[in-house]
Amino acid sequence: MHDDQFDALVDDATHAVNNLIPDRLLDGLGDSGRSNLLFQINDVLTPILREVVDTAGDDSDNPTRASTIAGLLSELLETHAAKCDDGGAREEDRPPHVISEVHGTSANIDSIASCDIETGTQIYLVLDDGAAFRIAVEAVA
């Protein structure tokens, strides 16, 4: 793994951990507090991930991994949420991130994170109505 790839891995992991923390807890930190928290998470994850990468060896010949697909799905959810947040001139005009007309419910995404497990990758999705979901992404071939 090249240094740029490793740096990207650490950055992605840092933001995934940060995304597990509900916004209501982060709001009290302010900009400098949030930035400091990101640096602290990054500093803790760097040696852990370095050891994992060093023991795993080179995987450049492997096909697309479940973690890559989970990252894609997370980015799609984040992009969708951002588009909803940008819609409408006023906050009350903006559509919720998740709407179920059948069940008469709606909510906004509070946090998204993912982690690798033995069988693939799991995406954790927490909504502002208190609902939480675990989405499993597993390779089948």
Tab-separated table of C-alpha atoms in Angstrom:
chain	number	residue	atom	x	y	z
A	1	MET	CA	0.000	0.000	0.000
A	2	HIS	CA	1.391	3.374	-1.028
A	3	ASP	CA	1.629	6.249	1.468
A	4	ASP	CA	-1.194	8.117	-0.291
A	5	GLN	CA	-3.434	5.041	-0.088
A	6	PHE	CA	-2.603	4.580	3.589
A	7	ASP	CA	-3.318	8.249	4.330
A	8	ALA	CA	-6.669	7.926	2.551
A	9	LEU	CA	-7.452	4.795	4.583
A	10	VAL	CA	-6.683	6.584	7.857
A	11	ASP	CA	-8.734	9.622	6.790
A	12	ASP	CA	-11.700	7.426	5.822
A	13	ALA	CA	-11.496	5.511	9.112
A	14	THR	CA	-11.190	8.749	11.086
A	15	HIS	CA	-14.312	10.186	9.463
A	16	ALA	CA	-16.186	6.886	9.893
A	17	VAL	CA	-15.476	6.945	13.633
A	18	ASN	CA	-16.397	10.627	13.804
A	19	ASN	CA	-19.664	9.898	11.972
A	20	LEU	CA	-20.642	7.455	14.728
A	21	ILE	CA	-20.825	10.366	17.158
A	22	PRO	CA	-24.318	11.923	17.027
A	23	ASP	CA	-24.390	15.548	15.851
A	24	ARG	CA	-26.046	16.680	19.074
A	25	LEU	CA	-22.841	15.727	20.940
A	26	LEU	CA	-20.541	17.341	18.392
A	27	ASP	CA	-22.502	20.603	18.270
A	28	GLY	CA	-21.209	21.618	21.705
A	29	LEU	CA	-17.567	21.283	20.635
A	30	GLY	CA	-17.417	24.199	18.207
A	31	ASP	CA	-15.169	24.223	15.142
A	32	SER	CA	-11.836	23.993	16.968
A	33	GLY	CA	-13.148	21.251	19.255
A	34	ARG	CA	-14.366	19.203	16.286
A	35	SER	CA	-11.053	19.670	14.519
A	36	ASN	CA	-9.138	18.635	17.632
A	37	LEU	CA	-11.328	15.541	17.991
A	38	LEU	CA	-10.574	14.537	14.386
A	39	PHE	CA	-6.838	14.900	15.032
A	40	GLN	CA	-7.104	12.760	18.165
A	41	ILE	CA	-9.058	10.028	16.363
A	42	ASN	CA	-6.534	10.132	13.503
A	43	ASP	CA	-3.590	9.846	15.905
A	44	VAL	CA	-5.119	6.810	17.620
A	45	LEU	CA	-6.084	5.014	14.391
A	46	THR	CA	-2.795	5.522	12.523
A	47	PRO	CA	-0.655	2.961	14.418
A	48	ILE	CA	-3.535	0.470	14.578
A	49	LEU	CA	-4.129	0.622	10.831
A	50	ARG	CA	-0.390	0.586	10.088
A	51	GLU	CA	-0.095	-2.739	11.917
A	52	VAL	CA	-3.113	-4.153	10.080
A	53	VAL	CA	-1.770	-3.081	6.692
A	54	ASP	CA	1.719	-4.418	7.442
A	55	THR	CA	0.415	-7.843	8.500
A	56	ALA	CA	-2.158	-8.121	5.697
A	57	GLY	CA	0.395	-7.777	2.926
A	58	ASP	CA	-0.228	-6.528	-0.588
A	59	ASP	CA	-3.793	-7.021	-1.846
A	60	SER	CA	-3.481	-5.193	-5.155
A	61	ASP	CA	-4.621	-8.270	-7.131
A	62	ASN	CA	-7.838	-8.717	-5.131
A	63	PRO	CA	-11.189	-7.827	-6.679
A	64	THR	CA	-13.411	-5.067	-5.352
A	65	ARG	CA	-14.028	-5.575	-1.646
A	66	ALA	CA	-17.192	-5.278	0.405
A	67	SER	CA	-15.702	-2.252	2.172
A	68	THR	CA	-15.455	-0.446	-1.159
A	69	ILE	CA	-19.124	-1.112	-1.924
A	70	ALA	CA	-20.088	-0.083	1.628
A	71	GLY	CA	-18.138	3.149	1.106
A	72	LEU	CA	-20.010	3.736	-2.140
A	73	LEU	CA	-23.383	3.179	-0.443
A	74	SER	CA	-22.428	5.474	2.446
A	75	GLU	CA	-21.379	8.193	0.016
A	76	LEU	CA	-24.679	7.833	-1.855
A	77	LEU	CA	-26.601	8.248	1.415
A	78	GLU	CA	-24.481	11.244	2.408
A	79	THR	CA	-24.942	12.849	-1.023
A	80	HIS	CA	-28.706	12.288	-0.842
A	81	ALA	CA	-28.836	13.859	2.644
A	82	ALA	CA	-26.787	16.843	1.468
A	83	LYS	CA	-29.137	17.376	-1.507
A	84	CYS	CA	-32.145	17.309	0.852
A	85	ASP	CA	-30.398	19.762	3.185
A	86	ASP	CA	-29.686	22.111	0.264
A	87	GLY	CA	-33.274	21.971	-1.048
A	88	GLY	CA	-35.744	24.697	-0.200
A	89	ALA	CA	-35.023	28.252	0.816
A	90	ARG	CA	-36.058	27.709	4.432
A	91	GLU	CA	-35.355	24.794	6.730
A	92	GLU	CA	-39.044	23.865	6.994
A	93	ASP	CA	-39.190	23.625	3.166
A	94	ARG	CA	-36.431	21.010	3.022
A	95	PRO	CA	-37.510	17.394	2.563
A	96	PRO	CA	-36.522	14.792	5.165
A	97	HIS	CA	-33.705	12.416	4.214
A	98	VAL	CA	-35.929	9.346	4.675
A	99	ILE	CA	-39.647	9.297	3.866
A	100	SER	CA	-42.095	6.389	3.987
A	101	GLU	CA	-45.485	7.451	2.688
A	102	VAL	CA	-46.758	3.909	3.275
A	103	HIS	CA	-45.938	4.037	6.984
A	104	GLY	CA	-46.391	7.796	7.384
A	105	THR	CA	-42.896	8.339	8.786
A	106	SER	CA	-39.977	10.590	7.993
A	107	ALA	CA	-36.580	11.261	9.529
A	108	ASN	CA	-33.177	12.771	8.881
A	109	ILE	CA	-29.879	10.921	8.939
A	110	ASP	CA	-28.024	11.725	12.159
A	111	SER	CA	-24.899	9.651	11.481
A	112	ILE	CA	-23.431	7.084	9.084
A	113	ALA	CA	-20.446	4.853	9.759
A	114	SER	CA	-19.083	1.545	8.576
A	115	CYS	CA	-16.773	-1.131	9.875
A	116	ASP	CA	-15.274	-4.277	8.420
A	117	ILE	CA	-16.350	-7.607	9.864
A	118	GLU	CA	-15.255	-11.144	9.062
A	119	THR	CA	-17.936	-11.659	6.406
A	120	GLY	CA	-17.828	-8.188	4.823
A	121	THR	CA	-18.678	-4.676	5.963
A	122	GLN	CA	-21.508	-3.235	7.988
A	123	ILE	CA	-22.961	0.240	7.582
A	124	TYR	CA	-24.486	1.804	10.689
A	125	LEU	CA	-27.194	4.364	10.063
A	126	VAL	CA	-28.692	6.410	12.910
A	127	LEU	CA	-31.729	8.603	12.304
A	128	ASP	CA	-32.812	11.630	14.291
A	129	ASP	CA	-36.036	9.892	15.340
A	130	GLY	CA	-34.026	7.386	17.390
A	131	ALA	CA	-34.143	4.553	14.851
A	132	ALA	CA	-30.847	2.836	14.062
A	133	PHE	CA	-30.006	0.349	11.324
A	134	ARG	CA	-27.187	-2.028	10.471
A	135	ILE	CA	-26.803	-2.783	6.782
A	136	ALA	CA	-24.614	-5.783	5.918
A	137	VAL	CA	-22.563	-5.701	2.715
A	138	GLU	CA	-21.142	-9.122	1.860
A	139	ALA	CA	-19.330	-10.354	-1.232
A	140	VAL	CA	-21.153	-13.251	-2.879
A	141	ALA	CA	-18.619	-14.008	-5.587
